[in-house]
Amino acid sequence: MAADPFRGDEPLEPGSVIGIIGGGQLGRMTAIAARQMGYRIAVLDPAEDSPAAQVADRVVVAPYADRDAARELARMSDVLTYEFENADADAAEAAGELTPLMPSGSVLRTTQNRVMEKGALRRNGLPTADYRAVTSESDYMAGLKEISGPWVLKTATSGYDGKGQVVIKTADGGEAYRQLEGRSPALILERFVPFKLEMSVVCARDGSGNVRTFPASENIHSNSILDTSIVPARVAPHITERASDLAIAVAESLDVVGLIAIEMFLTQDDELLVNELAPRPHNSGHYTIEACHTSQYEQLVRVLCGLPLGSVEMQQPSVMVNLLGEVWVDTANKPDWSGALSVPGASLHLYGKSEARVGRKMGHITVMADTVEEALARATESRNRAWRRA
Ligand SMILES: Nc1ncnc2c1ncn2[C@@H]1O[C@H](COP(=O)(O)OP(=O)(O)O)[C@@H](O)[C@H]1O
Ligand SMILES: [Mg+2]
């Protein structure tokens, strides 16, 4: 019988198998951390050559909703996790009946639905933008009156990178509703927050309730896709402290065992509002690989295996820039990696995706430097060189 960190048993022995639902880059980087520590990896993904499958010991190729496949993954694993919140919750829970699933299926269900997610936050007294659930055109029209504009209308489920969202600047006659109607069982209408900046905190929580938060990242999005993460965030220390406290409150209120990333808005009057939760490693936490004693990926492996949480201390300011498919498309598929890596302190991560498409996350570059300004300048330069723009 495998050790179960939930029950406070012995940690999982090296050589044990971590099963990951989802084969994307977050699974890949988790697998790399796990392998460094002597664990084995099994991956469930519909694609045979997914980024995580390339570094896994075993792969189950099947649709996420295939419960038998999820159970097959469970049988070959000693502990299970998921690397994206749109994983099929029924299949994940079926797998979780055979092998411990962390974070739990209920955390997955809550965070994969924006209405449930915001409801859980509000019930726990945690701050969010004003919102209302929308299941009909009349709900939508009522929402426009109840909540002050501008607004964002989003699908409750399966959105990512800004997909399934419409910004509404002035009250319309239902056009935005009709644009998204039927794309998800429900929609959510939110107040559009004229934020000063966006931040995120990745929080790790183990089976005994110990918590640790990574330094807060300041995030710059481009077309609703994360473009740049700057750490430390360029805000007063009391704000990063509050961001960290808020992240811990979220992790505790949902009883998360594993990682949870909390995306937040810093409002014009320095209030923090929770925008979105992700119960997994986060794009904005890639910097931890180079910059922190323990990366977010290793921290997850530690929780999954019942090992003590590692130090999250940061060595130096760091900036991460995403490499989207544009870099390939604009350079006719030949980005200049030598140029990118000629910038001092630049680390290159590529996810092994064979096809580059505009907006697709293909890799990232992290740069550490003595100051955050220097790190930002170098990270930007490194990417521009890859992009043949410098
Ligand atoms: N209520 C809002 N007010 C202002 N900006 C928003 C709001 N909701 C989303 N955005 C912008 O769109 C981005 C993506 O939205 P988000 O809700 O995080 O969905 P996802 O990341 O799943 O696509 C956010 O990071 C933010 O820049
Ligand atoms: Mg988001």
Short mmCIF file of C-alpha atoms in Angstrom, two decimals, residues 106-107 109-111 113-129 131 133 249-250 252-254 274 277:
data_model
loop_
_atom_site.label_atom_id
_atom_site.label_comp_id
_atom_site.label_asym_id
_atom_site.label_seq_id
_atom_site.Cartn_x
_atom_site.Cartn_y
_atom_site.Cartn_z
CA SER A 106 -13.54 19.50 -4.77
CA VAL A 107 -10.81 22.15 -5.14
CA ARG A 109 -14.52 21.64 -9.18
CA THR A 110 -14.59 24.97 -7.38
CA THR A 111 -11.75 26.55 -9.32
CA ASN A 113 -16.06 27.33 -12.52
CA ARG A 114 -15.76 31.09 -12.09
CA VAL A 115 -19.19 31.37 -10.44
CA MET A 116 -18.38 28.69 -7.86
CA GLU A 117 -14.90 30.12 -7.37
CA LYS A 118 -16.09 33.66 -6.65
CA GLY A 119 -18.95 32.30 -4.50
CA ALA A 120 -16.46 30.33 -2.36
CA LEU A 121 -14.24 33.39 -2.00
CA ARG A 122 -17.13 35.64 -0.96
CA ARG A 123 -18.50 33.07 1.51
CA ASN A 124 -15.11 33.10 3.15
CA GLY A 125 -15.07 36.88 3.34
CA LEU A 126 -12.36 37.23 0.68
CA PRO A 127 -12.49 40.26 -1.63
CA THR A 128 -13.44 40.02 -5.32
CA ALA A 129 -14.78 42.46 -7.90
CA TYR A 131 -20.12 40.08 -10.02
CA ALA A 133 -23.96 34.79 -12.29
CA ALA A 249 -6.38 32.71 3.50
CA VAL A 250 -7.50 31.34 0.12
CA GLU A 252 -6.81 27.54 3.96
CA SER A 253 -10.41 28.36 3.14
CA LEU A 254 -10.42 25.83 0.28
CA VAL A 274 -8.88 38.20 -6.03
CA LEU A 277 -7.46 30.91 -8.73
#
